[in-house]
CSV table of C-alpha atoms in Angstrom, one decimal:
chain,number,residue,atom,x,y,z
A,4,UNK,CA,9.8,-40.8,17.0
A,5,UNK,CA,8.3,-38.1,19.7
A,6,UNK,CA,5.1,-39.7,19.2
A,7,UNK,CA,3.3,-36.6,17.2
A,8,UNK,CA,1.6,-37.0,14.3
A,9,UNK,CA,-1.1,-35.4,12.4
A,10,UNK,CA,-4.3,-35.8,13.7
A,11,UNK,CA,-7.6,-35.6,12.0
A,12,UNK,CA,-11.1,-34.5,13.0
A,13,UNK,CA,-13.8,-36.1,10.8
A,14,UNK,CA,-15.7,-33.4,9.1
A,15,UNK,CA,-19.3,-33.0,10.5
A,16,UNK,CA,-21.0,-32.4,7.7
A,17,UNK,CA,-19.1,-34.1,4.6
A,18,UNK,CA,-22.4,-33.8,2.6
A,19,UNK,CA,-23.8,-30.1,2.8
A,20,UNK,CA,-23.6,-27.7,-0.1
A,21,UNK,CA,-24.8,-24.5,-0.3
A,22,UNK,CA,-27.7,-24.1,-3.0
A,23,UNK,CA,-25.8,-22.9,-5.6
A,24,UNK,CA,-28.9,-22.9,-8.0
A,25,UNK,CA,-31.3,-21.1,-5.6
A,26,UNK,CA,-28.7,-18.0,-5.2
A,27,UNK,CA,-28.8,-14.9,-7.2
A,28,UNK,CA,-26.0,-14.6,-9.6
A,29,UNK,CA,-24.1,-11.5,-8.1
A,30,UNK,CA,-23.5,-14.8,-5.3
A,31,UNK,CA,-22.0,-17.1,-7.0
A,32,UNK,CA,-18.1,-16.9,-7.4
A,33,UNK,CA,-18.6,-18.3,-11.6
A,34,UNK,CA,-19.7,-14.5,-12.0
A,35,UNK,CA,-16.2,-13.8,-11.6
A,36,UNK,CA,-12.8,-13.7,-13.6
A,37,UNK,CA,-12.1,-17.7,-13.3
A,38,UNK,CA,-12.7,-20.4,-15.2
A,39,UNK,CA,-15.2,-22.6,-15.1
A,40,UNK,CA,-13.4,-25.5,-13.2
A,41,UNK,CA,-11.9,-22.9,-10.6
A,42,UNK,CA,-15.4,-21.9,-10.3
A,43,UNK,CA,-16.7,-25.1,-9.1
A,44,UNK,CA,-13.9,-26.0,-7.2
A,45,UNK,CA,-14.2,-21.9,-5.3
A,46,UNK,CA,-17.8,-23.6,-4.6
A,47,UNK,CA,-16.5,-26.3,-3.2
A,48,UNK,CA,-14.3,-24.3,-0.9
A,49,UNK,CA,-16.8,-22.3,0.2
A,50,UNK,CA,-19.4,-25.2,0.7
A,51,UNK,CA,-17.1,-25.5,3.6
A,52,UNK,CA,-16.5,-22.8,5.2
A,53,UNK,CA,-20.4,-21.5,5.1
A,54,UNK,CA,-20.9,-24.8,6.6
A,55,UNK,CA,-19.0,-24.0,9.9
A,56,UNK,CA,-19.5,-20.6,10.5
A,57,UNK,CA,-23.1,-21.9,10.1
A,58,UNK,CA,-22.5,-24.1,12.6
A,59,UNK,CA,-21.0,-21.4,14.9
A,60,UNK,CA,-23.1,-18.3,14.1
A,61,UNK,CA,-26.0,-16.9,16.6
A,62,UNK,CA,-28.2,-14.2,15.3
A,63,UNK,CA,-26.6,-10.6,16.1
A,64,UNK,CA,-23.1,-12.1,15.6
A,65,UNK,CA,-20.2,-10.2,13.9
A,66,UNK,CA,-18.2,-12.3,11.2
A,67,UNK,CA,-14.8,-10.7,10.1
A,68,UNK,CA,-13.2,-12.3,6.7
A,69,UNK,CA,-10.4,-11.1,6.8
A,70,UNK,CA,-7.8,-10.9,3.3
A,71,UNK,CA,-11.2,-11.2,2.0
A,72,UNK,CA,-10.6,-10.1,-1.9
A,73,UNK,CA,-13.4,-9.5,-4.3
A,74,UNK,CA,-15.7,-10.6,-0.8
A,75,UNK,CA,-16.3,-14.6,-2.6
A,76,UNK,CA,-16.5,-15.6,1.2
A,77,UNK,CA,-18.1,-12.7,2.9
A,78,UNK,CA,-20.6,-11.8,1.0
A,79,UNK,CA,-22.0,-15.4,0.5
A,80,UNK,CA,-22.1,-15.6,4.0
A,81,UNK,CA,-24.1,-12.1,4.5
A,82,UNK,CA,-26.6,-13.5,1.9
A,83,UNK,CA,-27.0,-16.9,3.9
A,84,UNK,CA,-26.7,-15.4,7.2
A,85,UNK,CA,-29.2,-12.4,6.8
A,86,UNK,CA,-29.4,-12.1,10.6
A,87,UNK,CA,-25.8,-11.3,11.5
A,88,UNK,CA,-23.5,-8.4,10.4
A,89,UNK,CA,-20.5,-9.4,8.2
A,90,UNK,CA,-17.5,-7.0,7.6
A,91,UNK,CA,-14.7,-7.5,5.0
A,92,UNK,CA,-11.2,-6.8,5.8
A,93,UNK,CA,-9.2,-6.3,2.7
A,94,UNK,CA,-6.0,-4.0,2.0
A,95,UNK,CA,-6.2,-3.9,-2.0
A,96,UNK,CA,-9.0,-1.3,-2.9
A,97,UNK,CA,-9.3,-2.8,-6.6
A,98,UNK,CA,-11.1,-6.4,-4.8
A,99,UNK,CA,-13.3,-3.9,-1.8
A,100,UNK,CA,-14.7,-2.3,-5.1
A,101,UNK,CA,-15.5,-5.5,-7.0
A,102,UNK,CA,-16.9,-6.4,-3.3
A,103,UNK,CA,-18.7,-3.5,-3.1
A,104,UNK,CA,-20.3,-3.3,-6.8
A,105,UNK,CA,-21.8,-7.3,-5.9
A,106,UNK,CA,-23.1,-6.8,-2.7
A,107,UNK,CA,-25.0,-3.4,-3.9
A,108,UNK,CA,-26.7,-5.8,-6.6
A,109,UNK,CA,-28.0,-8.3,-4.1
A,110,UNK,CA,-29.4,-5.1,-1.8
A,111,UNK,CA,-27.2,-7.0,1.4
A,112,UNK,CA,-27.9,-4.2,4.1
A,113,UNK,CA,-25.8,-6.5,6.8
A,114,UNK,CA,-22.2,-6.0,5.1
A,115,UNK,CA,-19.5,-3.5,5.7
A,116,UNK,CA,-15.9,-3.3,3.9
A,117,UNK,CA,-12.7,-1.5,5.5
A,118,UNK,CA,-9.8,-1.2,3.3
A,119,UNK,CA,-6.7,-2.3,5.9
A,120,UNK,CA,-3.9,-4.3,6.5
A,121,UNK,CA,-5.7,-6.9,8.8
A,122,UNK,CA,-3.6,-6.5,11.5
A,123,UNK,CA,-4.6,-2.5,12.0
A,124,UNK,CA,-8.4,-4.0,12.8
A,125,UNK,CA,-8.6,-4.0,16.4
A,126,UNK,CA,-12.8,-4.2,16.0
A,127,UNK,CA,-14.7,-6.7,18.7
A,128,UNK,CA,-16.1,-9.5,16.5
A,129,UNK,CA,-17.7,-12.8,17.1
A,130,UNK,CA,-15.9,-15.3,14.6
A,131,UNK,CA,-13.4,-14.9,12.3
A,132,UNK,CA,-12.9,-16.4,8.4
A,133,UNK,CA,-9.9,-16.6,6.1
A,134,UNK,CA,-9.9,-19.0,3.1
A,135,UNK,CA,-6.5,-19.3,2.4
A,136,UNK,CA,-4.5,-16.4,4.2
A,137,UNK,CA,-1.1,-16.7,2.7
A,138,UNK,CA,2.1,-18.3,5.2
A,139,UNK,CA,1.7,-15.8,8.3
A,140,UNK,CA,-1.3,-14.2,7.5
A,141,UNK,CA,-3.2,-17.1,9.1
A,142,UNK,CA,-1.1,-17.1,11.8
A,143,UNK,CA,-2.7,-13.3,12.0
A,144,UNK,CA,-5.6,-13.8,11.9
A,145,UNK,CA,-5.6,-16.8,14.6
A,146,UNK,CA,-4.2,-13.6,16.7
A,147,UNK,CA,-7.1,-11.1,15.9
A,148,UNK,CA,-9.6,-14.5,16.8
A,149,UNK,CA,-7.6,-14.9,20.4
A,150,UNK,CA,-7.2,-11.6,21.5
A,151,UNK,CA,-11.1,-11.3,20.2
A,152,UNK,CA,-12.0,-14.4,22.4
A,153,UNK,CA,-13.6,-15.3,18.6
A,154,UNK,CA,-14.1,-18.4,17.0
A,155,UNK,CA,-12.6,-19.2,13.9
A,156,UNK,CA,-12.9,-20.9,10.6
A,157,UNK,CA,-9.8,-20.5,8.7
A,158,UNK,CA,-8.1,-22.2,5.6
A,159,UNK,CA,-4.2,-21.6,6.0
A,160,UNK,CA,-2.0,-21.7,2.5
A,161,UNK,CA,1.6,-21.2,1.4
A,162,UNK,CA,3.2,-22.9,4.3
A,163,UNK,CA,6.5,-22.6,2.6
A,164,UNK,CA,6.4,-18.4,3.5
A,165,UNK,CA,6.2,-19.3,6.9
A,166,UNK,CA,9.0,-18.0,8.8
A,167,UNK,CA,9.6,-16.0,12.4
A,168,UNK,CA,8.7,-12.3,12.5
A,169,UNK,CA,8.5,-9.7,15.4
A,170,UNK,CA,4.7,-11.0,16.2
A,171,UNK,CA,4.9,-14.7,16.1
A,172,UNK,CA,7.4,-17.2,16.4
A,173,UNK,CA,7.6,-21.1,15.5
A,174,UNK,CA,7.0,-23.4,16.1
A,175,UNK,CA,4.2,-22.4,18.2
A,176,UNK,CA,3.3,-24.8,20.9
A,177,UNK,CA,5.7,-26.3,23.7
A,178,UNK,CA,5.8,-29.4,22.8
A,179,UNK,CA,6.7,-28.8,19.3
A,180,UNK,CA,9.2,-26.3,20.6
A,181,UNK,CA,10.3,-29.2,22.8
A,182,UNK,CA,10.5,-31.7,19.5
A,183,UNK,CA,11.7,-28.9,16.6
A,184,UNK,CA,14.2,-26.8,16.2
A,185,UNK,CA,13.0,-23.1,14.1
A,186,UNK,CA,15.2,-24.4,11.5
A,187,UNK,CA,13.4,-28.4,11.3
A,188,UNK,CA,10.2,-26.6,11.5
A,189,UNK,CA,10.8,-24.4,8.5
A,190,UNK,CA,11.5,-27.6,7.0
A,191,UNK,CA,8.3,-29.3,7.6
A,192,UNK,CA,6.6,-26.2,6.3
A,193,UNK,CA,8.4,-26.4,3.1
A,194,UNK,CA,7.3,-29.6,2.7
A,195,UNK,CA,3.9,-28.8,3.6
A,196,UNK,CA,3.4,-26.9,0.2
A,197,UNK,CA,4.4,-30.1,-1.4
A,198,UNK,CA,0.9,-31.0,-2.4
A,199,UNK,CA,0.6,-29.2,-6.0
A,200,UNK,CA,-1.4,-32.1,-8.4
A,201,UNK,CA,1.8,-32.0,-10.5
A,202,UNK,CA,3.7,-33.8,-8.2
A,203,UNK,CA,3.7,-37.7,-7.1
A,204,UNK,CA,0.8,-39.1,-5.1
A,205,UNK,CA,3.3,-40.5,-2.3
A,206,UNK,CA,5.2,-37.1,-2.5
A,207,UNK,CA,1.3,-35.4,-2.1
A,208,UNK,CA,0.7,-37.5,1.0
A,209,UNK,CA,3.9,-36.5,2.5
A,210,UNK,CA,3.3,-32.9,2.0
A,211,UNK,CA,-0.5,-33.2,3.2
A,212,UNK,CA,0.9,-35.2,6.5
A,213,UNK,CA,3.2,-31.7,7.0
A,214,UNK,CA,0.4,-29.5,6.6
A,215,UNK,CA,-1.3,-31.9,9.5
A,216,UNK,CA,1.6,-31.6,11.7
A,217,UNK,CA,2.2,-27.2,11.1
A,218,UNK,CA,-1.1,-26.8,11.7
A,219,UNK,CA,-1.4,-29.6,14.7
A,220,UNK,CA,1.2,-26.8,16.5
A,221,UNK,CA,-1.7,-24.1,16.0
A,222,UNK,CA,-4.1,-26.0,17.0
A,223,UNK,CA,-2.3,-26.9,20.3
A,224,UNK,CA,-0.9,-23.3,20.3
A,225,UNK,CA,-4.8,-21.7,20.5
A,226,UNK,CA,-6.1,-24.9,23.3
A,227,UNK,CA,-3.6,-23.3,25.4
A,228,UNK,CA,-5.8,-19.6,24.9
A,229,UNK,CA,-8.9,-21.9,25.7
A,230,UNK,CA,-10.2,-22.7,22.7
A,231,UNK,CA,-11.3,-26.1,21.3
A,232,UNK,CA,-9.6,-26.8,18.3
A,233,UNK,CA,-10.5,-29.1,15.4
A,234,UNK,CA,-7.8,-29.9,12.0
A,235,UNK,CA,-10.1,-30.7,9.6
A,236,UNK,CA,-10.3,-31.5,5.6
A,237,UNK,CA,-12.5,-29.8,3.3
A,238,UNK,CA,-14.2,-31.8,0.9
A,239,UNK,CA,-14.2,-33.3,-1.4
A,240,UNK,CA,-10.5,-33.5,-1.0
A,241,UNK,CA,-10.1,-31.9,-4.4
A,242,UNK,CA,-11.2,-28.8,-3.9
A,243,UNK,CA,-8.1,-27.3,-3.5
A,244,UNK,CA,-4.0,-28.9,-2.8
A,245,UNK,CA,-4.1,-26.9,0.5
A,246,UNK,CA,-7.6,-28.1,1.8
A,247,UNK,CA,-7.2,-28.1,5.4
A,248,UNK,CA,-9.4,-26.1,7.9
A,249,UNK,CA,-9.3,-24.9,11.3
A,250,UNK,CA,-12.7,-24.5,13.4
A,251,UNK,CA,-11.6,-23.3,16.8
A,252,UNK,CA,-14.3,-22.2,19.5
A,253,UNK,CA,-13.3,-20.6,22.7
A,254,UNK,CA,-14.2,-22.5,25.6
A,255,UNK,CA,-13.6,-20.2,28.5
């Protein structure tokens, strides 16, 4: 009725894959504890992320993934990006370890790991990743990527846990602060996680138009830092129930 609605940018490059079958093994995320149809679908997922930062990343450039457990993200992109440095920000020692132990395999000289809560890095960086930082956490790590003047490439999840703290509060942007009340927009995040494969296809649509809309007020949130924004969806779309991305370059 307020005339917002999600909004779409078509993926540039719906087609490219990393090559999987070229990559030593220590690289591929089916060396680790998942199943086989995870495996291909954390491929998937990655396929697209690799594929922006790709797009973004100049030689000498920092990338931070930050909450980047056992480094599936990270250290693919050290191995594909030989010429840039890549750090992993990850508070659980347990996943830095398994990180560490698969990076020292492939002899990856370009890849450092601190063991923080992400919001204690306060390094200078040049883009920053998160596949699926968890309610808030994305909202994080779109704060390290501003105050950086970064770009970013991040996959948001678990909308339902997002909720007002003493950093951020929502919605973010004026005009959805114009249009929502907190309490409506904690509603449309809740439906947002509505997208599980158990559920109705008409009830999936509604929660993947929600998930359009929460992250339509980030997007708009960042333009106003100067940053071009894009709302994107991986593909294919089955890669994953919370499949949307974020590429944001700063313009200024």
């Amino acid at each position: 009725e307020n005339g917002i609605d999600a909004v779409y940018a078509a993926h540039p490059c719906p087609s490219w894959t990393v090559d999987w079958e070229s990559l030593p093994a220590a690289v591929n995320p089916t060396e680790g504890k998942m199943s086989d149809v995870r495996a291909i679908r954390k491929q998937q997922q990655l396929n697209n992320l690799v594929a922006m930062v790709t797009e973004l990343a100049h030689p000498g450039h920092t990338v931070v993934d930050f909450c980047s457990g056992g480094g599936h993200v990270g250290i693919v992109l050290a191995y594909t990006l030989p010429k840039c440095q890549v750090i992993l920000i990850e508070n659980k020692e347990e996943s830095l370890v398994r990180a560490r132990d698969r990076s020292a395999q492939l002899g990856l000289t370009n890849i450092g790991f601190i063991q923080t809560n992400l919001d204690y890095f306060t390094g200078n960086f040049n883009i920053g990743v998160a596949l699926h930082a968890c309610g808030v956490a994305t909202d994080m790590v779109l704060d390290r990527c501003l105050q950086a003047q970064a770009g970013f490439v991040i996959s948001p999840c678990c909308y339902g846990f997002i909720q007002n703290t003493l950093k951020f509060n929502f919605p973010k942007s004026a005009r959805f602060t114009e249009t929502l009340s907190y309490k409506e927009h904690m509603i449309l995040c809740r439906f947002a996680d509505q997208t599980a494969v158990s559920l109705p296809p008409e009830r999936r649509l509604i929660g993947k138009r929600c998930m359009g809309l929460v992250d339509l007020d980030r997007s708009w949130a960042a333009e106003t830092h100067g940053y071009s924004v894009r709302v994107m969806t991986m593909v294919p779309e089955g890669c994953s129930p919370k499949n949307n991305m974020l590429v944001g370059i700063p313009t200024r």
